[in-house]
Coordinates of C-alpha atoms in Angstrom, one line a residue:
X1 CA 0.4 0.1 0.0
X2 CA 1.4 3.3 -0.7
X3 CA 1.8 5.8 1.8
X4 CA -0.9 8.0 0.7
X5 CA -3.3 5.5 0.7
X6 CA -1.9 4.6 4.3
X7 CA -3.9 7.0 5.7
X8 CA -7.0 6.3 3.9
X9 CA -10.5 6.0 6.7
X10 CA -12.8 5.6 4.4
X11 CA -16.7 5.6 6.2
X12 CA -20.5 4.2 5.1
X13 CA -23.5 6.6 5.5
X14 CA -25.7 4.5 6.8
X15 CA -29.9 5.9 6.8
X16 CA -32.8 7.3 5.2
X17 CA -35.6 4.6 4.5
X18 CA -35.6 4.7 1.1
X19 CA -39.7 6.2 1.0
X20 CA -40.0 4.9 -3.1
X21 CA -38.6 1.6 -2.1
X22 CA -42.0 0.5 0.7
X23 CA -43.5 -2.1 0.7
X24 CA -40.0 -3.7 1.1
X25 CA -38.2 -1.0 2.4
X26 CA -38.8 0.1 6.1
X27 CA -38.0 1.8 9.3
X28 CA -37.1 -0.8 10.3
X29 CA -35.5 -3.1 7.5
X30 CA -33.7 -0.5 5.3
X31 CA -33.3 0.0 1.8
X32 CA -29.5 -0.9 2.2
X33 CA -30.7 -3.7 4.6
X34 CA -31.6 -5.4 1.3
X35 CA -30.4 -7.9 -1.6
X36 CA -32.2 -5.2 -4.1
X37 CA -29.9 -7.0 -6.9
X38 CA -29.9 -10.7 -6.4
X39 CA -26.3 -11.2 -5.6
X40 CA -26.6 -12.6 -1.6
X41 CA -25.3 -10.2 0.1
X42 CA -27.4 -7.0 0.9
X43 CA -25.9 -3.2 0.0
X44 CA -24.4 -2.3 2.8
X45 CA -22.6 -5.8 2.4
X46 CA -21.8 -4.5 -1.5
X47 CA -20.1 -1.2 0.4
X48 CA -17.7 -3.1 2.6
X49 CA -16.5 -5.5 1.0
X50 CA -15.8 -3.0 -2.1
X51 CA -13.8 -0.3 0.0
X52 CA -12.1 -3.0 2.7
X53 CA -9.7 -3.7 0.5
X54 CA -9.1 0.1 0.2
X55 CA -9.1 1.1 4.5
X56 CA -6.5 -0.5 5.8
X57 CA -8.4 -2.9 8.0
X58 CA -10.5 0.7 9.5
X59 CA -13.3 1.1 7.7
X60 CA -15.7 3.0 9.4
X61 CA -19.6 2.5 9.5
X62 CA -22.9 5.1 9.9
X63 CA -26.1 4.5 10.7
X64 CA -28.7 4.5 13.1
X65 CA -29.1 3.0 16.9
X66 CA -32.4 0.7 15.8
X67 CA -29.5 -0.3 13.1
X68 CA -27.3 -1.5 14.6
X69 CA -27.5 -6.0 15.4
X70 CA -28.4 -6.1 11.8
X71 CA -25.5 -4.1 10.3
X72 CA -22.8 -6.0 13.0
X73 CA -24.8 -9.3 11.4
X74 CA -23.4 -8.4 8.5
X75 CA -20.8 -7.8 9.0
X76 CA -19.8 -9.6 11.6
X77 CA -16.0 -8.1 11.5
X78 CA -17.0 -4.4 12.2
X79 CA -14.8 -3.2 14.7
X80 CA -17.0 -1.5 17.8
X81 CA -13.8 1.0 17.9
X82 CA -15.7 1.6 14.5
X83 CA -19.1 1.6 14.6
X84 CA -21.0 4.8 15.2
X85 CA -24.8 4.6 16.2
X86 CA -26.9 8.3 15.9
X87 CA -29.7 7.8 17.9
X88 CA -31.6 10.3 15.8
X89 CA -31.4 11.7 12.4
X90 CA -29.9 14.2 11.6
X91 CA -29.3 15.1 8.6
X92 CA -26.6 14.0 6.1
X93 CA -23.7 16.7 7.5
X94 CA -24.3 15.4 10.7
X95 CA -23.1 12.3 10.0
X96 CA -20.3 12.8 8.1
X97 CA -19.0 15.4 10.1
X98 CA -18.8 13.2 13.3
X99 CA -17.2 10.5 11.2
X100 CA -14.5 13.4 10.8
X101 CA -14.0 14.5 13.6
X102 CA -13.5 11.3 14.8
X103 CA -11.2 10.6 12.6
X104 CA -9.6 14.1 12.5
X105 CA -8.8 13.2 16.4
X106 CA -7.9 9.3 16.0
X107 CA -5.2 10.5 13.3
X108 CA -5.0 14.2 12.5
X109 CA -3.7 13.1 8.7
X110 CA -6.0 11.3 7.8
X111 CA -7.2 10.8 3.9
X112 CA -11.4 9.8 5.2
X113 CA -13.7 8.8 2.3
X114 CA -17.8 9.0 2.2
X115 CA -19.8 6.9 0.4
X116 CA -22.9 5.7 0.4
X117 CA -24.4 2.1 1.7
X118 CA -26.9 2.1 -1.0
X119 CA -24.7 2.3 -4.6
X120 CA -25.0 -0.3 -6.5
X121 CA -21.0 -0.3 -9.0
X122 CA -19.5 -2.5 -10.6
X123 CA -17.0 -2.8 -12.0
X124 CA -15.1 -3.3 -8.9
X125 CA -11.6 -3.0 -10.4
X126 CA -12.6 0.2 -11.8
X127 CA -13.8 1.9 -8.3
X128 CA -12.0 0.9 -6.1
X129 CA -8.6 2.9 -9.9
X130 CA -11.4 5.5 -8.9
X131 CA -11.4 5.8 -5.1
X132 CA -7.7 5.4 -5.7
X133 CA -6.5 8.8 -7.5
X134 CA -9.6 10.5 -5.7
X135 CA -7.2 9.5 -2.5
X136 CA -4.1 11.2 -4.0
X137 CA -6.5 13.9 -5.3
X138 CA -7.0 14.9 -1.9
X139 CA -4.1 14.8 -0.8
X140 CA -2.9 17.7 -2.4
X141 CA -5.7 19.5 -0.3
X142 CA -9.1 19.2 -1.6
X143 CA -12.2 18.1 -1.1
X144 CA -12.8 15.4 -3.8
X145 CA -15.8 14.3 -5.0
X146 CA -16.6 11.6 -7.1
X147 CA -18.2 12.3 -10.3
X148 CA -20.4 9.9 -12.1
X149 CA -20.6 10.2 -15.9
X150 CA -24.2 10.9 -17.3
X151 CA -25.6 8.5 -19.7
X152 CA -28.9 10.1 -19.7
X153 CA -30.1 13.8 -19.2
X154 CA -31.2 12.4 -15.7
X155 CA -33.5 15.3 -13.8
X156 CA -33.2 12.5 -10.3
X157 CA -29.7 13.7 -9.8
X158 CA -27.5 17.2 -9.1
X159 CA -24.5 18.0 -11.4
X160 CA -21.2 19.4 -11.1
X161 CA -19.8 21.3 -13.3
X162 CA -16.0 21.0 -14.4
X163 CA -13.6 21.5 -17.4
X164 CA -10.0 22.3 -16.1
X165 CA -7.3 19.5 -15.4
X166 CA -5.8 19.8 -12.1
X167 CA -2.3 18.7 -13.7
X168 CA -1.6 16.5 -10.9
X169 CA 1.0 13.1 -11.6
X170 CA -1.4 10.3 -9.6
X171 CA -4.3 11.5 -10.6
X172 CA -4.0 12.3 -14.4
X173 CA -8.0 12.7 -14.1
X174 CA -8.5 15.2 -11.8
X175 CA -10.0 18.8 -12.8
X176 CA -11.0 21.8 -11.1
X177 CA -14.5 22.2 -10.3
X178 CA -16.5 24.8 -10.6
X179 CA -19.4 24.6 -8.7
X180 CA -22.6 22.0 -8.6
X181 CA -26.3 22.1 -9.6
X182 CA -29.2 21.4 -8.4
X183 CA -31.7 19.3 -10.0
X184 CA -32.6 20.6 -13.4
X185 CA -35.4 19.8 -15.6
X186 CA -35.2 17.9 -18.6
X187 CA -34.2 20.1 -21.2
X188 CA -31.5 21.6 -18.3
X189 CA -29.3 17.8 -18.0
X190 CA -29.9 17.7 -21.7
X191 CA -27.4 20.9 -22.4
X192 CA -25.7 19.3 -19.1
X193 CA -24.9 16.1 -21.4
X194 CA -24.4 17.0 -24.7
X195 CA -21.6 19.5 -23.5
X196 CA -20.0 17.2 -21.8
X197 CA -18.6 19.1 -19.0
X198 CA -21.3 18.5 -16.2
X199 CA -21.1 14.9 -14.2
X200 CA -23.5 13.6 -11.5
X201 CA -23.3 14.3 -8.1
X202 CA -23.4 10.8 -6.2
X203 CA -22.0 12.1 -3.5
X204 CA -19.7 10.6 -2.6
X205 CA -16.6 12.3 -0.9
X206 CA -12.5 12.1 -0.3
X207 CA -10.4 15.6 1.6
X208 CA -8.1 15.2 4.0
X209 CA -10.3 15.2 7.2
X210 CA -8.7 18.3 9.0
X211 CA -10.3 20.5 5.7
X212 CA -13.2 19.2 5.6
X213 CA -13.8 20.5 9.2
X214 CA -12.6 23.7 8.2
X215 CA -14.9 23.9 5.5
X216 CA -17.4 23.3 8.2
X217 CA -16.7 25.3 10.8
X218 CA -16.8 28.0 8.8
X219 CA -20.2 27.4 7.7
X220 CA -21.8 25.4 10.6
X221 CA -19.9 26.8 13.0
X222 CA -22.7 25.8 15.8
X223 CA -22.9 21.9 13.9
X224 CA -19.2 22.1 13.9
X225 CA -19.2 22.6 17.4
X226 CA -21.2 20.0 18.2
X227 CA -19.7 18.0 16.3
X228 CA -16.3 18.1 17.8
X229 CA -17.1 17.7 21.5
X230 CA -18.7 15.2 20.8
X231 CA -15.9 13.6 19.1
X232 CA -14.0 15.2 21.5
X233 CA -15.3 12.7 24.0
X234 CA -16.2 9.7 21.9
X235 CA -13.1 7.5 22.8
X236 CA -13.6 7.9 26.2
X237 CA -16.2 6.8 29.0
X238 CA -18.3 10.3 29.4
X239 CA -19.3 9.1 25.6
X240 CA -23.4 8.6 26.2
X241 CA -23.9 11.2 27.9
X242 CA -22.7 13.9 26.1
X243 CA -24.0 12.3 23.2
X244 CA -27.2 12.6 24.6
X245 CA -26.7 15.5 25.6
X246 CA -25.7 17.3 22.2
X247 CA -27.4 15.6 18.6
X248 CA -30.8 16.7 19.0
X249 CA -29.4 20.2 19.2
X250 CA -27.3 19.9 16.8
X251 CA -28.7 21.7 13.0
X252 CA -30.7 19.6 10.1
X253 CA -28.6 20.3 7.0
X254 CA -27.3 18.0 4.2
X255 CA -23.0 17.8 2.9
X256 CA -23.9 20.2 -0.2
X257 CA -25.2 22.7 1.8
X258 CA -22.4 22.3 4.9
X259 CA -19.4 21.8 2.4
X260 CA -19.6 20.8 -1.2
X261 CA -21.2 23.8 -2.5
X262 CA -19.7 26.6 -0.2
X263 CA -16.1 24.5 -0.8
X264 CA -16.1 24.6 -4.2
X265 CA -16.8 28.7 -4.5
X266 CA -13.5 29.0 -2.8
X267 CA -11.9 26.7 -5.2
X268 CA -11.4 23.9 -2.6
X269 CA -13.3 21.2 -4.1
X270 CA -11.6 18.1 -7.4
X271 CA -13.6 15.9 -9.0
X272 CA -12.1 12.7 -10.8
X273 CA -15.0 10.7 -13.7
X274 CA -16.0 7.9 -12.5
X275 CA -16.5 5.2 -15.7
X276 CA -18.0 2.3 -13.5
X277 CA -21.2 2.1 -13.6
X278 CA -23.0 3.5 -11.0
X279 CA -27.2 3.6 -9.9
X280 CA -28.5 4.3 -5.8
X281 CA -31.8 2.2 -6.2
X282 CA -34.0 5.1 -6.4
X283 CA -36.8 3.1 -6.8
X284 CA -38.5 -0.2 -8.5
X285 CA -38.0 0.8 -11.8
X286 CA -33.9 1.3 -10.5
X287 CA -34.9 -2.3 -9.2
X288 CA -35.9 -3.8 -12.4
X289 CA -34.0 -2.4 -14.8
X290 CA -30.9 -3.4 -12.7
X291 CA -31.9 -6.3 -12.1
X292 CA -33.0 -7.3 -15.7
X293 CA -29.4 -5.9 -17.5
X294 CA -28.0 -8.2 -15.3
X295 CA -30.8 -11.4 -16.4
X296 CA -32.1 -10.8 -19.2
X297 CA -35.7 -11.1 -18.1
X298 CA -38.2 -10.0 -18.3
X299 CA -39.4 -9.3 -15.5
X300 CA -37.6 -10.0 -12.0
X301 CA -38.7 -12.3 -9.4
X302 CA -37.1 -11.4 -6.2
X303 CA -38.0 -13.5 -3.8
X304 CA -39.1 -17.1 -4.0
X305 CA -40.0 -17.1 -7.4
X306 CA -42.6 -20.9 -7.3
X307 CA -44.6 -18.2 -5.7
X308 CA -44.7 -16.2 -9.2
X309 CA -46.8 -17.4 -11.9
X310 CA -45.8 -16.0 -15.3
X311 CA -48.6 -15.0 -18.4
X312 CA -46.2 -12.7 -20.7
X313 CA -45.5 -9.7 -18.4
X314 CA -42.6 -7.3 -18.2
X315 CA -41.5 -5.3 -14.7
X316 CA -40.6 -7.1 -11.3
X317 CA -42.2 -9.4 -8.8
X318 CA -41.5 -8.9 -5.3
X319 CA -42.8 -11.9 -2.8
X320 CA -42.3 -12.2 0.6
X321 CA -44.7 -14.6 1.3
X322 CA -45.6 -18.1 1.0
X323 CA -48.8 -17.0 -1.0
X324 CA -48.9 -17.3 -4.8
X325 CA -48.7 -14.6 -7.3
X326 CA -50.4 -15.2 -10.7
X327 CA -49.4 -11.3 -13.7
X328 CA -51.0 -12.2 -16.5
X329 CA -50.8 -10.1 -19.8
X330 CA -49.0 -6.8 -18.4
X331 CA -45.9 -5.4 -19.0
X332 CA -43.5 -3.4 -17.8
X333 CA -45.4 -3.4 -13.6
X334 CA -44.2 -3.7 -10.1
X335 CA -45.8 -5.3 -7.9
X336 CA -44.7 -5.9 -3.9
X337 CA -45.8 -8.6 -1.6
X338 CA -45.8 -8.8 1.7
X339 CA -46.9 -9.7 4.7
X340 CA -48.8 -6.4 5.9
X341 CA -48.9 -4.4 2.7
X342 CA -49.3 -4.9 -1.6
X343 CA -47.7 -2.7 -4.3
X344 CA -48.9 -2.6 -8.0
X345 CA -48.4 -0.1 -10.1
X346 CA -46.8 0.1 -13.0
X347 CA -42.6 1.1 -13.2
X348 CA -43.9 4.4 -14.9
X349 CA -45.2 5.7 -12.0
X350 CA -42.1 3.7 -9.4
X351 CA -41.1 7.4 -8.4
X352 CA -44.8 7.6 -6.9
X353 CA -44.5 5.5 -4.0
X354 CA -43.0 8.3 -1.5
X355 CA -46.5 9.6 -2.4
X356 CA -48.4 6.8 -0.6
X357 CA -46.4 6.9 2.1
X358 CA -46.6 9.9 2.7
X359 CA -50.3 8.7 2.7
X360 CA -50.2 6.7 4.9
X361 CA -48.5 8.7 7.9
X362 CA -51.5 11.0 7.3
X363 CA -53.3 8.6 8.3
X364 CA -51.5 7.4 11.2
X365 CA -51.0 4.0 10.1
X366 CA -47.4 4.6 10.5
X367 CA -46.9 0.8 12.1
X368 CA -46.8 -0.5 8.7
X369 CA -44.4 2.6 8.0

């Protein structure tokens, strides 16, 4: 392992419910704990396996208290010192900021990497090559985002504008970031795609921990002060008391607003393009597409396929019960059958599952969430 990579301390923020994947994804079983690609591993486990070889044996997971047992069951080799439990969700800046602060306190020259737990990426060796280049770029004093080469004019993702090469020998593809752009309409997204100067923002960051904390202090001083108080007590007997007292007071904000965007305006952000295949598996349309690309089958069946009777259908059926499901003559369908809820929708309306979740909340049916 080279000297720069030996400083690399990645972590995995594992939060969020994935409400567009209801009723499969629930508060007690969020999407990062699920196997959505029929690989035999959850999204979290696959993320861990992609990163562990780059991490010098130290890979942290940040997740909610409610998911502690499930996370340790899926990653039994995870050290207790590398499991950070949030008492409640406080958005990505708090989760990522706390991991940075703990790692910086342990190793002041650490280069951190934040990689979401619910992405599907292939091939792994190309992903690892890009991460190594990002680490080399970060070592020059940059916050580095890994930009995904767009494959279509998506309005579902934010974009990164980057053009000028940084001229780093060990990172020949690294570019200076001009700006982050919010999710555009489709016409604007097409212009971005045509220009060749924009990449999708996948929310993957690699940076010196000290630089991340510097920008957090400048832009969110109250949040920075709180996480530093927690981090200073983290490896001490006072951890639990400080966490209980401080965590709930932390401002809720996203890491893009708290660090990435202002750091880009200050000229401190770089991008390494990721040429690997990437998907954030945001809804059942994405789950169907990923599995169809892998198997070539018109109808993706997750669960016991003996329970599904298919007569000329395409789309996806997810079966988690022993009930027999018969689908006949329907194109691009989504059927998800669980013990207490059934979802039926066209794939084209998969994003609207979130609206069904909102209605369940309004009706007070929280036991279904």
